Each structure stands twice: as structure tokens, then as C-alpha cells.
Coordinates of C-alpha atoms in Angstrom, one line a residue:
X1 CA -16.1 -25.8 -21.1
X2 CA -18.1 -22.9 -19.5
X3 CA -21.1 -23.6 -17.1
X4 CA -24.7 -22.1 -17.8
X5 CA -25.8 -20.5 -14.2
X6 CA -29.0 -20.9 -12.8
X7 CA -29.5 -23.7 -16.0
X8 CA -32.5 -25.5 -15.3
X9 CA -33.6 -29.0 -16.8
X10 CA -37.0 -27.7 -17.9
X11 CA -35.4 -25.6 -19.9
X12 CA -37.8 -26.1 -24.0
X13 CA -35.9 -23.8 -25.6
X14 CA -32.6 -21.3 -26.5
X15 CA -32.3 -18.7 -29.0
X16 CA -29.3 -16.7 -30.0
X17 CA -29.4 -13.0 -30.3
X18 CA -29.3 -12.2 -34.0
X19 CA -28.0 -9.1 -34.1
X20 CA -25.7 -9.7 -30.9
X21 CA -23.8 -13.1 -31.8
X22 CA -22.6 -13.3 -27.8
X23 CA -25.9 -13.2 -26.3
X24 CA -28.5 -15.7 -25.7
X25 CA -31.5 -17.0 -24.3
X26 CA -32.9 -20.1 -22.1
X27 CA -37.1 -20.4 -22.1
X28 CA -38.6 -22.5 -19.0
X29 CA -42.5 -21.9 -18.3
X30 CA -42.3 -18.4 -18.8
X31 CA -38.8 -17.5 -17.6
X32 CA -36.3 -16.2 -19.7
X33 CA -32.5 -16.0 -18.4
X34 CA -30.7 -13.6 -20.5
X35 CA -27.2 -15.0 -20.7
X36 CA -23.9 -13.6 -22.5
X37 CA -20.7 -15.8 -23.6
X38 CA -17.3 -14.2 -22.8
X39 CA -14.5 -15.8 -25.1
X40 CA -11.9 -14.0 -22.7
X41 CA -11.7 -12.4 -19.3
X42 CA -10.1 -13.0 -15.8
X43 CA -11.8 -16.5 -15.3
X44 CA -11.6 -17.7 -18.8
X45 CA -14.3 -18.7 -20.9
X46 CA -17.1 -17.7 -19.4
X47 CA -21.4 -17.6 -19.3
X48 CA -22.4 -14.8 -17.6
X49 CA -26.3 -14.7 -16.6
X50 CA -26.4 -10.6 -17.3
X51 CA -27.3 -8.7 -13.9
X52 CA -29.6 -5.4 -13.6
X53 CA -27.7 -2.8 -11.8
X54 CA -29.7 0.2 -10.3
X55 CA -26.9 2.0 -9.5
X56 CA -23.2 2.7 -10.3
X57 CA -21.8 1.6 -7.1
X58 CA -23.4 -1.8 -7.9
X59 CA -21.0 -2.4 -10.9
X60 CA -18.2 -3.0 -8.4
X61 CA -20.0 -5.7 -6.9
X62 CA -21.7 -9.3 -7.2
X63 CA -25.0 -8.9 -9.2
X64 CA -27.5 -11.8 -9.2
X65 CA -29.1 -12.7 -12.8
X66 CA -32.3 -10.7 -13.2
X67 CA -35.5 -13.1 -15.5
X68 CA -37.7 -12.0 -17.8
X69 CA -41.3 -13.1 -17.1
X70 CA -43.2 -13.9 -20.5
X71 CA -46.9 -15.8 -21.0
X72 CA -46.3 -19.3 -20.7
X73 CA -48.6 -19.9 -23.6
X74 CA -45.8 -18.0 -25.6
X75 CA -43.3 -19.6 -27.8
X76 CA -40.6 -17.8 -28.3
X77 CA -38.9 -18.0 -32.1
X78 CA -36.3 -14.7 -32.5
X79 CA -34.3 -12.8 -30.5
X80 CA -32.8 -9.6 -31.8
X81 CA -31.0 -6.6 -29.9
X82 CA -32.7 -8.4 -26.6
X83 CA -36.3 -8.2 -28.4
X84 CA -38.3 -11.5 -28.0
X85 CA -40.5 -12.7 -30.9
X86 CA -42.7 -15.1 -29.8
X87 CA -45.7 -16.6 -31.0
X88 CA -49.2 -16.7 -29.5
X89 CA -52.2 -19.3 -30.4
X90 CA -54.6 -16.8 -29.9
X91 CA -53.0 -13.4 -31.0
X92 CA -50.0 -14.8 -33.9
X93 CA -46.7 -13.3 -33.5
X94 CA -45.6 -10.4 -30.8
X95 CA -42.6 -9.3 -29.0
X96 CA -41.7 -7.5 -25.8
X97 CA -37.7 -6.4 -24.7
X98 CA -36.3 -8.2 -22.0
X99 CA -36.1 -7.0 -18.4
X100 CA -32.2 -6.5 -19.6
X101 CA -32.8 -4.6 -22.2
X102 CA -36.4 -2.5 -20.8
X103 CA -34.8 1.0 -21.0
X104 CA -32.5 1.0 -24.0
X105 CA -35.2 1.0 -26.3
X106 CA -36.9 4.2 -24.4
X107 CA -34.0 6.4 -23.9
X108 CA -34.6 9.9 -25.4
X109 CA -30.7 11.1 -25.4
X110 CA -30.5 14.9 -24.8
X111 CA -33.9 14.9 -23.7
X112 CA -33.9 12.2 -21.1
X113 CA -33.5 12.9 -17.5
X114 CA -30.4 12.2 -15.7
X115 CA -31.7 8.7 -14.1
X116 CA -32.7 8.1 -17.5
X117 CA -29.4 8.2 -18.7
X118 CA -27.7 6.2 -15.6
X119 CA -30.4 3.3 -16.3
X120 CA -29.5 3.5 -19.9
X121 CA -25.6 3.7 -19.6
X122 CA -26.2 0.6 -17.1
X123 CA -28.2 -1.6 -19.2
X124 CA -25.6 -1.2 -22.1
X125 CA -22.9 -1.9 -19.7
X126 CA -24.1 -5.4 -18.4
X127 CA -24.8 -6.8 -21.8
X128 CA -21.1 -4.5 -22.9
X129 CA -22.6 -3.1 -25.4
X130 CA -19.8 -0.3 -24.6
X131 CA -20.0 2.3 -27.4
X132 CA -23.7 2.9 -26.4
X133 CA -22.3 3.8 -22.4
X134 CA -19.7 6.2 -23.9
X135 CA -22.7 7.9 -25.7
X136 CA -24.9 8.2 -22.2
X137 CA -21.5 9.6 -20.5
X138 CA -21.2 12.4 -22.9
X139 CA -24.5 13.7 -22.7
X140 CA -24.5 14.1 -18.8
X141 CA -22.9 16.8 -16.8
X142 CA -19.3 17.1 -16.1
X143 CA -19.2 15.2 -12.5
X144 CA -21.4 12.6 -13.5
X145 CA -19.4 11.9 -16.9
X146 CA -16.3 11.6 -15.0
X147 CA -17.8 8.9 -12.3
X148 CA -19.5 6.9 -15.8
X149 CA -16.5 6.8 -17.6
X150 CA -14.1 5.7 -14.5
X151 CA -16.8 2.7 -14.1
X152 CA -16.8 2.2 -17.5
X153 CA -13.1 2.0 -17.7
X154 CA -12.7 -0.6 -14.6
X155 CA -15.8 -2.6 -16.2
X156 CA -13.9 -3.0 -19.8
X157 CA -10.5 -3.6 -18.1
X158 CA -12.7 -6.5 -16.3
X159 CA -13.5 -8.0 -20.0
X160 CA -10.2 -7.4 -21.4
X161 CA -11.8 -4.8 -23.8
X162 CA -8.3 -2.6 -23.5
X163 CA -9.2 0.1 -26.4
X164 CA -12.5 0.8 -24.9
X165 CA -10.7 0.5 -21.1
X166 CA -8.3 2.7 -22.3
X167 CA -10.8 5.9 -24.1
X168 CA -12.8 6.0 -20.9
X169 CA -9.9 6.2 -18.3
X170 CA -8.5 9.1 -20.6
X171 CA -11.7 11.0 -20.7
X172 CA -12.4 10.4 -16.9
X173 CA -8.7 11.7 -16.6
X174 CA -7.2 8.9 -15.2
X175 CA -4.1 9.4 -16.4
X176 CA -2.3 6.5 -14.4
X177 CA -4.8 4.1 -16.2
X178 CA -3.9 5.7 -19.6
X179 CA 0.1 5.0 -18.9
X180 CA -0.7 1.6 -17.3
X181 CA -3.0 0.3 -20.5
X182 CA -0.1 1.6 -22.6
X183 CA 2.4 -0.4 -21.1
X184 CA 0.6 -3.5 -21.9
X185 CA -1.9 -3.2 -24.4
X186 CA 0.8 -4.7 -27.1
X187 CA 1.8 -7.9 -24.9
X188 CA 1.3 -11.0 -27.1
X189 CA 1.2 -13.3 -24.0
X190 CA -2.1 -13.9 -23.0
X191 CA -1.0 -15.2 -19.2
X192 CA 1.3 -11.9 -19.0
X193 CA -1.4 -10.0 -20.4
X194 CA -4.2 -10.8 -18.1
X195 CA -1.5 -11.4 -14.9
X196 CA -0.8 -7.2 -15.5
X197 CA -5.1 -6.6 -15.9
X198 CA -5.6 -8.4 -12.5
X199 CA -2.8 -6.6 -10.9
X200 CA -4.4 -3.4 -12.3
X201 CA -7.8 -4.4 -10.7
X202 CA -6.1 -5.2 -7.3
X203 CA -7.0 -9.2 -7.5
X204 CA -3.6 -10.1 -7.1
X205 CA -3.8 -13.6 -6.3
X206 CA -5.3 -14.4 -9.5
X207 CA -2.8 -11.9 -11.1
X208 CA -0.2 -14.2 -9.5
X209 CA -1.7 -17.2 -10.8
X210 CA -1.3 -16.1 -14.4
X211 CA 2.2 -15.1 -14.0
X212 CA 3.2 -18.1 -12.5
X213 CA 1.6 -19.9 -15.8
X214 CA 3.5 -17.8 -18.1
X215 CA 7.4 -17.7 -19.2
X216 CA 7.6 -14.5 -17.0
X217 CA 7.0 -15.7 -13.6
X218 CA 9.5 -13.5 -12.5
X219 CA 6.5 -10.8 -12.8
X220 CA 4.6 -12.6 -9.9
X221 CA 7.7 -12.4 -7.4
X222 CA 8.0 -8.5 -8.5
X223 CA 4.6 -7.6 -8.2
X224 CA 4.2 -9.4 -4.7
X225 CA 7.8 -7.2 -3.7
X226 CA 6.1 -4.1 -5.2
X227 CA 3.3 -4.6 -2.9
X228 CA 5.8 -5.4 0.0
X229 CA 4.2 -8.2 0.5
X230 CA 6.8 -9.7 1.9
X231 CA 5.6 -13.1 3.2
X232 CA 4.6 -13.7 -0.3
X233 CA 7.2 -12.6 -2.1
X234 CA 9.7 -15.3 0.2
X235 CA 7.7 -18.0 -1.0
X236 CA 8.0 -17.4 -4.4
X237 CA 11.4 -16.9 -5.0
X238 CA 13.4 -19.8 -3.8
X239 CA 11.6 -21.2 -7.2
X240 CA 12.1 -18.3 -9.6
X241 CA 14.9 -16.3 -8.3
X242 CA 17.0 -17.7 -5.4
X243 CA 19.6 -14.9 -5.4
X244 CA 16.8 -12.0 -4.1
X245 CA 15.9 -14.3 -0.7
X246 CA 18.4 -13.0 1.5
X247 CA 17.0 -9.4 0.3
X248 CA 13.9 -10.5 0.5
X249 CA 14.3 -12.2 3.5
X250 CA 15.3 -8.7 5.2
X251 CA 12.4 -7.2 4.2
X252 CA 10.3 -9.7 5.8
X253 CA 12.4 -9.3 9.0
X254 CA 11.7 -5.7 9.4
X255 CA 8.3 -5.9 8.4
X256 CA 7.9 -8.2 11.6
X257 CA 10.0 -6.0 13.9
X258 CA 8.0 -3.1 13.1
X259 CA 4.8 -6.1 13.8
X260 CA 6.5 -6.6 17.4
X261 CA 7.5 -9.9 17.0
X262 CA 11.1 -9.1 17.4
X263 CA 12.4 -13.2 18.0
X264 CA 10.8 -13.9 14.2
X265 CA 12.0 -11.2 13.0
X266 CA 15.8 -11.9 14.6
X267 CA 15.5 -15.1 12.6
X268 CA 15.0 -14.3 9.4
X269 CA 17.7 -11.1 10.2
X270 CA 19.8 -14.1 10.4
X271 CA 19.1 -16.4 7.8
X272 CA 19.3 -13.1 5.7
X273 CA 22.7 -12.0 5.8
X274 CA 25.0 -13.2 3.8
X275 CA 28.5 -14.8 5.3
X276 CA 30.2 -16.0 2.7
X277 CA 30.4 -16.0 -1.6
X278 CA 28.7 -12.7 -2.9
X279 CA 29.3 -12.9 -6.8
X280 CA 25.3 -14.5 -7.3
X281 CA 23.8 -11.3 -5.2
X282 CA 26.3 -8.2 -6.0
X283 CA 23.8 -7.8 -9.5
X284 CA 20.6 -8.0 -7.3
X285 CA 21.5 -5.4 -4.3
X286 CA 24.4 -3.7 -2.4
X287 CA 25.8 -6.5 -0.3
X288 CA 27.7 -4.2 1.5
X289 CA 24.6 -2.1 2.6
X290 CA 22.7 -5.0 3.4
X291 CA 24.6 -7.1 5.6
X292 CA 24.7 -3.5 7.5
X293 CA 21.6 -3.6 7.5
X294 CA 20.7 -7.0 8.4
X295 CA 23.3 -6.5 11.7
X296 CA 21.5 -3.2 12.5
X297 CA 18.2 -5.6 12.8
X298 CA 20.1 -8.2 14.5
X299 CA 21.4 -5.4 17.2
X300 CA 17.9 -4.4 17.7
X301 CA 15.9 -7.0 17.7
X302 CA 18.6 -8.8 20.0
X303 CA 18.3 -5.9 22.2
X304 CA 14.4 -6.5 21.9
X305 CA 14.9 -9.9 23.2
X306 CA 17.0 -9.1 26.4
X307 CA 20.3 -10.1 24.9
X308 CA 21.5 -6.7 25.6
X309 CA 25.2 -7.7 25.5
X310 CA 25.2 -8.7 22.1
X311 CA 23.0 -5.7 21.1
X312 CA 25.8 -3.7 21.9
X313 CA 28.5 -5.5 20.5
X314 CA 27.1 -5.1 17.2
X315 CA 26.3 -1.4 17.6
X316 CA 29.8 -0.7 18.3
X317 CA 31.3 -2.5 15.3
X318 CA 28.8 -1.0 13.2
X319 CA 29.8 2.9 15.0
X320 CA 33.5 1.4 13.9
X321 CA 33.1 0.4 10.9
X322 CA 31.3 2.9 9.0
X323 CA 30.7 6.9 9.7
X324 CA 28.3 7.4 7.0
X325 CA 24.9 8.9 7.7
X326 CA 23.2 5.9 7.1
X327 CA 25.0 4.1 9.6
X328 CA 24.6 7.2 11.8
X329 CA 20.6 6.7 11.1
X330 CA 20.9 2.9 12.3
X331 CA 22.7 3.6 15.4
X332 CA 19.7 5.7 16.5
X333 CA 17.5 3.6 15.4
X334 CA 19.3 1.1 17.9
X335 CA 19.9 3.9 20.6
X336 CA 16.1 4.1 21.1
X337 CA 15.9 0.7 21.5
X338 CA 17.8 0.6 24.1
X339 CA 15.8 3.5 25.5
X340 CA 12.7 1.8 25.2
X341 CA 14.1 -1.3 27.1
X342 CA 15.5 1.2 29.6
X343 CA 19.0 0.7 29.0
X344 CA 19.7 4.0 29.3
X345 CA 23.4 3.9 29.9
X346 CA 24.0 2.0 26.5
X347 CA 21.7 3.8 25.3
X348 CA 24.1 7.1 26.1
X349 CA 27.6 5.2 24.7
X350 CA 25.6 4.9 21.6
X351 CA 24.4 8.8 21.1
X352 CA 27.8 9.6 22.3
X353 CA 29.8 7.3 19.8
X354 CA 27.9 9.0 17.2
X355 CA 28.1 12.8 18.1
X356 CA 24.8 13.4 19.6
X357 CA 26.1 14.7 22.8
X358 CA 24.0 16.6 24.2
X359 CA 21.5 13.3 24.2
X360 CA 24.1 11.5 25.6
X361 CA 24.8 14.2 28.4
X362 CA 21.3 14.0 29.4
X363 CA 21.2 10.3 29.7
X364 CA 24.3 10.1 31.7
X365 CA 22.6 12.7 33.9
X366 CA 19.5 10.6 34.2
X367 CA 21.1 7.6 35.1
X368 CA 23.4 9.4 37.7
X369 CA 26.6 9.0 35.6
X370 CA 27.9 12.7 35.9
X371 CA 31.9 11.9 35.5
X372 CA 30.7 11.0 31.5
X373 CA 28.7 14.2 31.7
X374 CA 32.0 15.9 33.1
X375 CA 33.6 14.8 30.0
X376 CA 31.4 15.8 27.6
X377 CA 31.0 20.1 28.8
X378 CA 33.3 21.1 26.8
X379 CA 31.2 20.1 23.2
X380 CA 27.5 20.8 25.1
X381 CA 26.0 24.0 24.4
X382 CA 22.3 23.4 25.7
X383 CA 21.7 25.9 28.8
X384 CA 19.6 23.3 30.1
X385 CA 21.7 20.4 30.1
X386 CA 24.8 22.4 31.4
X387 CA 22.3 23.7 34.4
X388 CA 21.8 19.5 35.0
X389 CA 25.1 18.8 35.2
X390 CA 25.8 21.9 37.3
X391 CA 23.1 20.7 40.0
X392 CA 24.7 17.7 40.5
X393 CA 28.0 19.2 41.1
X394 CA 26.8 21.4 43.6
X395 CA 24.7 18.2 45.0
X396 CA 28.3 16.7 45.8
X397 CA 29.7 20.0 47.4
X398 CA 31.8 20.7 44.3
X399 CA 30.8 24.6 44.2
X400 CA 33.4 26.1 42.0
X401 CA 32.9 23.1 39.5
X402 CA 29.1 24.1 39.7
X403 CA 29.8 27.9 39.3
X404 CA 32.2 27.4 36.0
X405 CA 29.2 25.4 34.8
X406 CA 26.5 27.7 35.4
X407 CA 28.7 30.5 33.8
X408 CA 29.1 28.2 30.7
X409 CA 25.5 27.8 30.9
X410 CA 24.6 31.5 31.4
X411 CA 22.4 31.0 34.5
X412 CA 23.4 34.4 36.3
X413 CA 20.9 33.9 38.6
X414 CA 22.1 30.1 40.0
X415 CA 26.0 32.0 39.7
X416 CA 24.4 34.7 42.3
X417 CA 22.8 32.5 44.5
X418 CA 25.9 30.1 44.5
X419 CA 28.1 33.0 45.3
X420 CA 26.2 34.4 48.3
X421 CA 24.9 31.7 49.6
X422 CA 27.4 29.0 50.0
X423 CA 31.1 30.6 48.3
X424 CA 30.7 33.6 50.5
X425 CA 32.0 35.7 47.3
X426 CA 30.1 38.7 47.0
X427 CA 32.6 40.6 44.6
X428 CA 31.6 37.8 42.1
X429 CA 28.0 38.0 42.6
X430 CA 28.1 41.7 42.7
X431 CA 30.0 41.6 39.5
X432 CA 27.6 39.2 37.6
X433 CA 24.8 40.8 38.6
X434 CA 26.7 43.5 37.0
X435 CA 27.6 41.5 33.4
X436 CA 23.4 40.0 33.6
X437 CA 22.2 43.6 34.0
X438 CA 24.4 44.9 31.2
X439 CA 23.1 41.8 29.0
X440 CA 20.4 42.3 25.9
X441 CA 17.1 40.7 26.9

């Protein structure tokens, strides 16, 4: 049963629209509440006490009821096409429009003036009278037209009126709308039907409501995972489809990470992956992928939570276990971890595992580990790094170490110095200053 708004008890009287079977009127003491009766839309049967909207950006929001103020010495006896007949002692039978329906009678089409034709197309559209707005939207200039019939469009969708949803969103060249309507507009289930209008309208919770009543509620857990809406999404599916959790259930876990709560999000890393029998998930997802996954998470978020041992661990069974560029992604993804935490020596065995060496090299350097920089010259090929590593040799008094370095790293004018100053070998410095002179700038 649907609820008259704003009903009062004084109410003497209620007349239905003759030539609008959908709309009616209350009478009390001069009042009249303009009211329309919606069979279908988003909250089911429905009275709706028909709103004046001023402007178009109003039609997105909640309007309050506007009233119609009549002589209380009038009795009221016909409506038709929201013009009151009512009856006077003194003066017999007159009539006026309602405050709902003021403008429509007025409107001059071609000739009317822009806010003529707003007012008009938003009179028709409260009381849907929705071939009448399609008229006003033609008539008005290209921008306008556009912005009338995308309101238009949203406003039908609202009322389930899909052919007249579906004409203004392809002349306001919505063509996402268009596609969208398409896809539904022959569904026979009314719950599936108006689960996929909600959606459309971004009230999703209701949208999830209807699915949930229908024999699809797999749509629900979908839609919910299509908006990664995670947290959602892992309630719902231990009752409609048990076999997505553990995916699910990684989803959620980076979502947190990414949040900063890195000991939630280790949980549910956890509780994701999967240990044992596969056969019920190896339809749903790669199992493979995502237990690789679900360790990468577990390294970082580990790592995240001072268990730095066990971050590592996992990285390097993960570096062992597959070369693939994915797994090279995750290893940086868990290398900068370990840099943000200032674990900069893991950090280095990591990049190094890997092949970024010249990362590697420069952590090594930065943490004072130059005998795994040594090892690593022979693949760098960044001047700058090589000049590091050279530094430091000549920092421990290992000069012709430092000179090979500097050669490698084409820094004539360390070489020079080196040579003059401390190897007492000016053939060699004579000689590069030579080779450096001879050298293309």
C-alpha cells in the first residue's frame, strides 16, 4: 500500500484527473495537493506529492510538494489536464490550472523565450508528462537541448520509463546510456530489471537490494567487485559464491595495504591464499598467479610490520621460483618496501637478485658495503655510480683499484688527479690528458 504525503485529516474532497488517469487531487480549506501514483519505480508503488522545480539542477535533488491555493468558498467537482472546475455560490462554475501545471497552458513554442521553455519542459517533467519535455528540448538551442535531454534521460530511467530513457540519452549523445538501456531493456525480471536501473543511477545499495531478491544474486556480488568495493563484495559472497573469497579476499588486502593498515591487510593476505585443494577455484582465477600474489602481499606487508626476516624469505623464494616480469614487478614492489623501512641492504639483495644492478650498486654504496659493489663493476655502466665506487676505493688507499674504476667510468679528470697526486705517474696522466683531449665533446 502506498502512503499519501503531507495527507491531512481535513481533507473534504479528492478528484482524479480525467484526462491523466495517474494524477490526483486532495481539497482542505483551500489547499490543493497535486499528487501522482507511480505503479513502478525504485521504491515501489509510490504517491508522489508533484514538486515545482525552478531549475534543472533541482531535478537531481529532493523537491518539497508545492499547493495550490483556491477560494475556500470553492468546491471543486473536475479535474482535467491539471485544470480545476469548481463551483462558486455566488459566480456558478470556474476553473483555474494548478500551481503544477501554471505555465503549460501559456507556453507559446517557437516563440516563447528560453526560460519559458525551461519552466515548460519542467512542469511536464514533474507530472512525466514526457513527450511534452522532448518537444521543449527540441525547440531550444543546441547546448541547452543537450543538458534537457541528459535530465530527461536520468529522470525517465528514475520511473522506469526505458523507451523514453533511452530516446533522450541518444539525442543528448550519451552513447554509454544508449548501450547500457540496451542491455537491459528486454529483462523479464522485474528485481534484475530495476537492480541494473539503480546501478545505472549510482544508488547501489538499493541496486543490491533487488539483486539479492532476485534469482540472480550473483549480479549484486559482481557489481559490488566491479566497483572494487571490496569490503562489500566479501560479505556477500561466502552466501552466493564461496569459491571467489580467497580472490576476493586479496583484493580486500591490498586495498588496505595501499590504506596503510598493513597488519589487516597481512591477515586477510593470509586467509587468502590458498594451501591446499584448488579444483573449486582453477574456473574462477589463476591459482597459480594468485597465491604469488597473495605471498608478494604477505612479503610486504610483513616487512611493513617489522618482521623483516620473513619479508625476505619470501622475496627470495618468489626471485627463485619464477623469472617472469610480473614477478620481476613484485619484487620491486617489495624492494621499495624495504627502502621505505630503511632496510637498505635487503633492499640491494633484492634489486640485485633481479638484474637491477646498478640500483643495487648504489645501495651497497650507501650502506658502506663496497666488496658487493666490487662485484657488481663488471655489469654497471652508470658513470656515476662507477665514480661512487671508485671514491671509496681510493678512501681505503686502494689507488690502482680506484684508477681502473675511474677509467671504466671515463672520469679523465679524477684519473689525472689520481695519477699526479698520489701514484706519482705522470706518463699516465700525461697520456690521458692526451686520450680526453682527443675525445668528441
Amino acid at each position: 500500500m502506498a502512503l499519501i504525503p503531507n495527507f491531512s485529516a481535513s481533507v473534504t474532497k479528492a478528484l482524479w484527473d480525467t484526462n491523466h488517469p495517474n494524477m490526483f487531487i486532495t481539497f482542505d480549506k483551500g489547499k490543493v495537493n497535486t499528487y501522482l501514483y507511480m505503479q513502478t519505480s525504485l521504491d515501489g508503488p509510490t504517491i508522489l506529492h508533484i514538486p515545482r522545480y525552478s531549475k534543472i539542477e533541482d531535478l537531481d535533488k529532493v523537491a518539497q510538494g508545492v499547493e495550490t491555493k483556491i477560494n475556500k468558498e470553492l468546491n471543486p467537482i473536475m479535474l482535467r489536464n491539471g485544470y480545476v472546475y469548481a463551483h462558486s455560490p455566488a459566480e456558478g462554475i470556474r476553473g483555474e490550472y494548478l500551481s503544477t501545471h501554471s505555465y503549460i497552458s501559456s507556453w507559446r513554442g517557437h516563440n516563447d523565450t528560453e526560460d519559458g521553455h525551461i519552466t515548460y519542459f519542467l512542469q511536464n517533467i514533474a507530472i512525466q508528462r514526457f513527450s511534452e519535455c522532448f518537444n521543449a528540448a527540441s525547440i531550444v538551442d543546441e547546448e541547452l537541448g543537450l543538458q534537457l535531454y541528459e535530465a530527461l534521460g536520468k529522470y525517465a530511467l528514475k520511473n522506469v520509463e526505458l523507451p523514453h530513457a533511452e530516446n533522450a540519452f541518444r539525442l543528448c549523445k550519451n552513447v554509454g546510456m544508449v548501450y547500457a538501456i540496451n542491455a537491459i531493456k528486454d529483462e523479464t525480471e522485474k528485481f534484475v530489471l530495476m537492480g541494473h536501473i539503480a546501478s545505472f543511477l549510482h544508488k547501489h545499495d538499493i541496486a543490491q537490494g533487488f539483486f539479492l531478491k532476485s534469482s540472480k544474486p550473483e549480479l549484486a556480488l559482481e557489481m559490488r567487485c566491479d566497483l572494487q568495493d571490496w569490503y562489500t563484495a566479501l560479505k556477500l559472497v561466502q552466501s552466493i559464491d564461496p569459491s571467489r573469497e580467497p580472490y576476493i579476499c586479496r583484493k580486500l588486502a591490498v586495498q588496505i595495504e595501499h590504506q596503510g593498515n598493513s597488519i589487516e591487510a597481512l591477515k586477510l593476505f593470509e586467509r587468502a591464499l590458498l594451501k591446499n585443494s584448488y579444483e573449486d577455484y582453477e574456473a574462477k582465477f589463476d591459482v597459480k598467479e594468485h597465491n604469488t600474489l597473495c605471498y608478494a602481499g604477505i612479503a610486504r606487508t610483513s616487512i611493513k610490520n617489522g618482521d623483516i626476516h620473513r619479508g625476505l624469505n619470501i622475496a627470495n623464494e618468489l626471485s627463485n621460483s619464477d623469472n617472469s616480469k610480473s614477478s620481476n614487478s613484485m619484487m620491486i614492489e617489495i624492494g621499495n618496501v624495504f627502502e621505505q623501512v630503511k632496510q637498505f641492504n635487503e633492499a640491494a639483495q633484492i634489486y640485485e637478485k633481479i638484474g637491477l644492478i646498478e640500483k643495487a650498486a648504489s645501495l651497497y654504496i650507501q650502506t658502506g658495503q663496497f666488496k658487493n659493489a666490487d662485484k657488481l663493476i663488471p655489469k654497471i655502466t652508470s658513470p656515476a655510480i662507477l665514480t661512487n665506487i671508485a671514491k671509496a676505493k681510493e678512501a681505503e688507499g686502494l689507488y690502482k683499484e680506484a684508477d681502473a674504476i675511474y677509467e671504466k667510468a671515463n672520469n679523465y679528470e679524477s684519473i689525472i688527479r689520481l695519477n699526479l697526486e698520489v701514484l706519482d705517474n705522470f706518463q699516465r696522466a700525461k697520456m690521458t690528458f692526451k686520450q680526453k683531449s682527443q675525445t668528441p665533446h
